[in-house]
Coordinates of C-alpha atoms in Angstrom, one line a residue:
X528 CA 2.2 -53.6 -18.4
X529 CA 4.5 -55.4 -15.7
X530 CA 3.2 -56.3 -12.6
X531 CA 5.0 -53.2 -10.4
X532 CA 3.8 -50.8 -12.9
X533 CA 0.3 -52.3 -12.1
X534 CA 0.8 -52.1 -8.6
X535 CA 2.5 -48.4 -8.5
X536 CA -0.5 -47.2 -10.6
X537 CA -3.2 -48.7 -8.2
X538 CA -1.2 -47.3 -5.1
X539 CA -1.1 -43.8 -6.7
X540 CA -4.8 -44.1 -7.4
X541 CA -6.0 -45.0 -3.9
X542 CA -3.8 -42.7 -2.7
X543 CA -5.4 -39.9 -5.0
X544 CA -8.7 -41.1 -4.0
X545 CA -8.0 -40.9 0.1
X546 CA -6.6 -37.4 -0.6
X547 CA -9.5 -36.5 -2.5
X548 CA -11.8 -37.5 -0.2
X549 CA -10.5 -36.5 2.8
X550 CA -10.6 -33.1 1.1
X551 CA -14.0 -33.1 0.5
X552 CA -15.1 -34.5 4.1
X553 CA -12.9 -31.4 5.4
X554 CA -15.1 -28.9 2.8
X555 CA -18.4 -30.7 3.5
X556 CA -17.4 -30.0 7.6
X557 CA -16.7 -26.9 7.3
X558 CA -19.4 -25.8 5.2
X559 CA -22.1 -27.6 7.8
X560 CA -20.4 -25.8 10.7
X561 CA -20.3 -22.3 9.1
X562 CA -24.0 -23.0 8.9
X563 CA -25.3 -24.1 11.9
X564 CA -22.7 -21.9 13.6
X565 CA -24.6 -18.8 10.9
X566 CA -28.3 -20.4 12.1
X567 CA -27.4 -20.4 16.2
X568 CA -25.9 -16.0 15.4
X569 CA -29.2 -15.8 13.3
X570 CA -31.5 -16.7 16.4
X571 CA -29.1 -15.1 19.2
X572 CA -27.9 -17.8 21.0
X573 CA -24.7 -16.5 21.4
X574 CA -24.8 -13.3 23.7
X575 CA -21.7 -11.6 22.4
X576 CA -23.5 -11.5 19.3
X577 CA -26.2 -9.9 20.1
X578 CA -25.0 -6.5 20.8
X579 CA -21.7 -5.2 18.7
X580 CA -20.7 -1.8 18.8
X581 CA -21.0 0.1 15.1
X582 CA -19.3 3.1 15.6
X583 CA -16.4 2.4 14.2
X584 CA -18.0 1.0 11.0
X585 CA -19.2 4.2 9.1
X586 CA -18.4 3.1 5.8
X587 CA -19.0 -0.8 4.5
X588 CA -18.0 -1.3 0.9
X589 CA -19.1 -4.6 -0.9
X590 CA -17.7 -6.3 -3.9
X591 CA -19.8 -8.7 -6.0
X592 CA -18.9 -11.2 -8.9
X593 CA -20.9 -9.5 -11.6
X594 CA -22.3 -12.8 -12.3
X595 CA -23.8 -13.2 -8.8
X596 CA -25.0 -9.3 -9.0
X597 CA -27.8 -10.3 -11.6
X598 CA -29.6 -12.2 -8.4
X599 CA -32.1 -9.2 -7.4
X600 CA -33.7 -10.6 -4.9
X601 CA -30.0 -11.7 -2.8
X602 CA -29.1 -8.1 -3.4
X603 CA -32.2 -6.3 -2.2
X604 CA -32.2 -8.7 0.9
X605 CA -28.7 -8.0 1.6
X606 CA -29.2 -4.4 1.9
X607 CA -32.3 -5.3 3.8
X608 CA -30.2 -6.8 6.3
X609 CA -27.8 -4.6 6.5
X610 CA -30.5 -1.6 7.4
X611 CA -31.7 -4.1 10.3
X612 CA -28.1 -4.1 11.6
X613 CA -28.0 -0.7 11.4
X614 CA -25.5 0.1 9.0
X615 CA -25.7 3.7 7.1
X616 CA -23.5 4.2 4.2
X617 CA -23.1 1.4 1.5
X618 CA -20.8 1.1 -1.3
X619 CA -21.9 -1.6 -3.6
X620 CA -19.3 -3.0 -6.5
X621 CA -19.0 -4.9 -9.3
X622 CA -17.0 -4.6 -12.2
X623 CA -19.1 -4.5 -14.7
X624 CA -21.6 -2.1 -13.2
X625 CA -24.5 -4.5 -12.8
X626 CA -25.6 -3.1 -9.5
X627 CA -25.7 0.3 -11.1
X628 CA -27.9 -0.7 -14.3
X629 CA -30.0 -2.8 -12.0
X630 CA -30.5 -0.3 -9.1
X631 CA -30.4 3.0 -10.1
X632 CA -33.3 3.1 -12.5
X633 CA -35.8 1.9 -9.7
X634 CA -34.3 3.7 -6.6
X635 CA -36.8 5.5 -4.9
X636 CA -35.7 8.9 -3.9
X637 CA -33.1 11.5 -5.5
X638 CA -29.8 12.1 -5.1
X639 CA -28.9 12.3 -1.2
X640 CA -27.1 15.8 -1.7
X641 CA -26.5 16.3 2.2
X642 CA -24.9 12.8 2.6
X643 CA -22.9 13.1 -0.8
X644 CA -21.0 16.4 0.5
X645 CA -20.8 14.8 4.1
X646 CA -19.1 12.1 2.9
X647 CA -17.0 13.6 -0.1
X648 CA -18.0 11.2 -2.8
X649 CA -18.7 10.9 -6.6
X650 CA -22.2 11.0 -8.5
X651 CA -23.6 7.4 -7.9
X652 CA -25.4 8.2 -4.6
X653 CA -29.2 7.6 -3.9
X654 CA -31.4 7.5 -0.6
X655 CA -32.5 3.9 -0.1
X656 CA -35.5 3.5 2.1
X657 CA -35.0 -0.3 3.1
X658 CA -36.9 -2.0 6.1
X659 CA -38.6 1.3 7.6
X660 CA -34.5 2.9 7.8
X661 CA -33.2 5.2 6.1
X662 CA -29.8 4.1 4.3
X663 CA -27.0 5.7 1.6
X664 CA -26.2 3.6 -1.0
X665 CA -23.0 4.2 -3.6
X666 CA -23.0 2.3 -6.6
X667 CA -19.3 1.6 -8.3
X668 CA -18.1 -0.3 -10.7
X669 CA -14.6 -1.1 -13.1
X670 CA -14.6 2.4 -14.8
X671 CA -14.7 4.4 -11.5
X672 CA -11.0 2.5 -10.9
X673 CA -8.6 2.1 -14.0
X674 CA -10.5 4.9 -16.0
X675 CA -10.9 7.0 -13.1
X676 CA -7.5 7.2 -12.7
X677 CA -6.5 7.4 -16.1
X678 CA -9.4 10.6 -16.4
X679 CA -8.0 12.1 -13.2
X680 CA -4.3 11.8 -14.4
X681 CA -5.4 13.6 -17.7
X682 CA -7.2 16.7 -15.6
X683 CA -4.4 17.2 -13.4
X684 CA -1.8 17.0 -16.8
X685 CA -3.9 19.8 -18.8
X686 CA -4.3 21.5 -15.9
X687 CA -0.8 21.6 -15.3
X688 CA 0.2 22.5 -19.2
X689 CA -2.6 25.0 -19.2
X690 CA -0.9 27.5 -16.5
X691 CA -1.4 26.0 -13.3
X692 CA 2.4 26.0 -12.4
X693 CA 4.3 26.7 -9.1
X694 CA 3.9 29.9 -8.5
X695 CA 7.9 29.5 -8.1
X696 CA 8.3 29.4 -11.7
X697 CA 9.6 25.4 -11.2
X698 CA 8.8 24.1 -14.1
X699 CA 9.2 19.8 -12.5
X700 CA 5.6 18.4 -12.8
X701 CA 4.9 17.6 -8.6
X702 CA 1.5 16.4 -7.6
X703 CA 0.7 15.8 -4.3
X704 CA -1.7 13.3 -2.7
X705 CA -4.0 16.1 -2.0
X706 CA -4.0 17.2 -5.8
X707 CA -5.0 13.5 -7.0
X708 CA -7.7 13.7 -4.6
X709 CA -9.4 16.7 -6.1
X710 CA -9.1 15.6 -9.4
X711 CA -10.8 12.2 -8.4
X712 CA -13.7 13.8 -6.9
X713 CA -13.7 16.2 -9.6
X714 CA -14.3 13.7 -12.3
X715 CA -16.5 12.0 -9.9
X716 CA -14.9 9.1 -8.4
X717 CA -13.6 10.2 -5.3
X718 CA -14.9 9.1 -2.4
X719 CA -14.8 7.5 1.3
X720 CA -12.2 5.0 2.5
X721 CA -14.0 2.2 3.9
X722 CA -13.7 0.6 7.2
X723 CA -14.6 -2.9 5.9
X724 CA -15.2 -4.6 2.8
X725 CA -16.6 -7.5 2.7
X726 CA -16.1 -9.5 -0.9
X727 CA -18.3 -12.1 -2.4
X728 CA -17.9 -13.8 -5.2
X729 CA -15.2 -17.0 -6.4
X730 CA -12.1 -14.6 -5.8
X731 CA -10.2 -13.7 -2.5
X732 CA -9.5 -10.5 -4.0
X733 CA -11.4 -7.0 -4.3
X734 CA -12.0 -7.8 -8.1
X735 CA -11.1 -4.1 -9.1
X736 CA -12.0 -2.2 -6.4
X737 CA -10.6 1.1 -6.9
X738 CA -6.9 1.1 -4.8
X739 CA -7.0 4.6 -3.7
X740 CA -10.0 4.0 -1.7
X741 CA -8.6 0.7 0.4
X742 CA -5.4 2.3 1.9
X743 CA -6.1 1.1 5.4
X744 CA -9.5 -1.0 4.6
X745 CA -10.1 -4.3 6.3
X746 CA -11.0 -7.3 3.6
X747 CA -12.5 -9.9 4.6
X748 CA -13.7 -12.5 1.9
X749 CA -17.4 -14.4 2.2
X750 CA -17.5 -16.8 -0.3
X751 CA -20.2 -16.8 -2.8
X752 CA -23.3 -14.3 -2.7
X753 CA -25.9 -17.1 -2.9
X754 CA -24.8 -18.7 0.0
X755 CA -24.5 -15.5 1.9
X756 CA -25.9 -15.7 5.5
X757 CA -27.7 -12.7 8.5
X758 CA -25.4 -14.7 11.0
X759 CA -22.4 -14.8 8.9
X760 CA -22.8 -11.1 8.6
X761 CA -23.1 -10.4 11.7
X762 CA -20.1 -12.5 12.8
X763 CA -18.3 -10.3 10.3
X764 CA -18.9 -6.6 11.6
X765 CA -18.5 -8.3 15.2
X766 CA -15.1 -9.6 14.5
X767 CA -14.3 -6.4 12.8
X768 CA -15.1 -4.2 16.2
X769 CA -12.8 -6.3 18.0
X770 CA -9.8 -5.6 15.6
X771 CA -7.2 -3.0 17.0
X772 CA -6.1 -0.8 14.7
X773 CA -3.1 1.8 15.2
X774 CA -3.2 3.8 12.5
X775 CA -4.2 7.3 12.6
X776 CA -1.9 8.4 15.2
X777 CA 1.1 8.2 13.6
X778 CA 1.9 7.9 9.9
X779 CA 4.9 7.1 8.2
X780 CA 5.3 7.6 4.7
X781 CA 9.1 6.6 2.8
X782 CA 10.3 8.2 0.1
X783 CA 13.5 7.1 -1.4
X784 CA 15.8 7.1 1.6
X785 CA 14.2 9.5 3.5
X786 CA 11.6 8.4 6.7
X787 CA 9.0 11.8 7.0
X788 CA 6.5 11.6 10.1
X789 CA 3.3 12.8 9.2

């Protein structure tokens, strides 16, 4: 090799090296303040911390990498955690349906039939007794989204082609929002929009989570579950009291070239 091409190959190398180590000073600083910053919520040290308001959180949905969902222990403390905060209904998720295998066999308690109703949802709900509170718990996974709207799709059709028409004699196949609702909680997969959903896992994406149910859901992503933290949770549901959010008092909904308030 000629002597520039030496020299051009060790400038791109230190070059590569500076940026590669700058990047990992940045992660390594970050990660020891989202720590310490997790350890001073943890103990109270900040005030505004210490008391959040929960009343607008009435449904928290949570999406795990099915690897991370074999830990047992993270999930149990989790839920453990959450029951401290006083949070009440829990949808848990992972596409494989981990969590269900895992937790459903040892649950203690039957089905919560009151809550179920209450809260219009499918046939994975139990009564979890966690850290002397009582707490719902839903348990999700992949087939409750693509299959669940494949199955629901299907009802609606033989429903449709077994006499179920407009009682107008129009023959045009129309369903309505309203219709794919039933079928979904008829097949058992409706359910609850949630307020928040908090994802863990490798992703920065809800991994499957089924669509119908996050129409105005806010995500917010927390990295992986074994370095899940009580302050970083906390931080969470606290910055998610203090978001504004406008919808509910007027809907707009577009179809084709035509604007109709709802």
């Amino acid at each position: 090799m000629s002597r520039p091409s030496v020299i051009i190959n060790l400038t791109l190398g230190l070059l590569w090296f500076i940026v590669h180590l700058a990047i990992n000073i940045f992660s390594l600083w970050s990660r020891l303040i989202y720590n310490i910053e997790s350890y001073l919520i943890s103990i109270g040290l900040f005030p505004k911390y210490r008391k959040f308001q929960l009343e607008r959180l009435k449904y928290l949905a949570i999406v795990v990498d099915s690897r991370e969902a074999k830990n047992v222990a993270k999930i149990e403390q989790f839920l453990c955690w959450l029951s401290t905060i006083g949070v009440k209904y829990v949808c848990l998720y992972d596409i494989d349906g981990v969590l269900n295998k895992t937790f459903e066999p040892t649950m203690n308690g039957s089905r919560d039939v009151d809550s179920g109703n209450s809260h219009d949802v499918g046939a994975n709900i139990k009564a979890l007794i966690c850290c002397r509170s009582e707490m719902t718990v839903e348990y999700i996974s992949g087939s409750d989204g693509k299959e669940g709207i494949a199955k629901a799709a299907n009802l609606l059709c033989s429903t449709y082609f077994n006499g179920d028409r407009d009682a107008r004699g129009n023959d045009e196949i129309v369903f309505t929002e309203a219709d794919m609702s039933g079928a979904l909680k008829a097949i058992g997969c409706g359910g609850p929009e949630p307020d928040l959903l908090l994802v863990y896992g490798p992703a920065r994406c809800h991994l499957g989570f089924p669509a119908w149910r996050l129409r105005y859901t806010e995500i917010m992503h927390m990295g992986p579950l074994n370095s899940m933290k009580y302050g970083a949770i906390v931080k969470a549901f606290y910055n998610f009291s203090k978001k504004y959010q406008n919808f509910g008092k007027f809907g707009f909904l577009i179809l084709g070239n035509r604007n109709i308030l709802q």
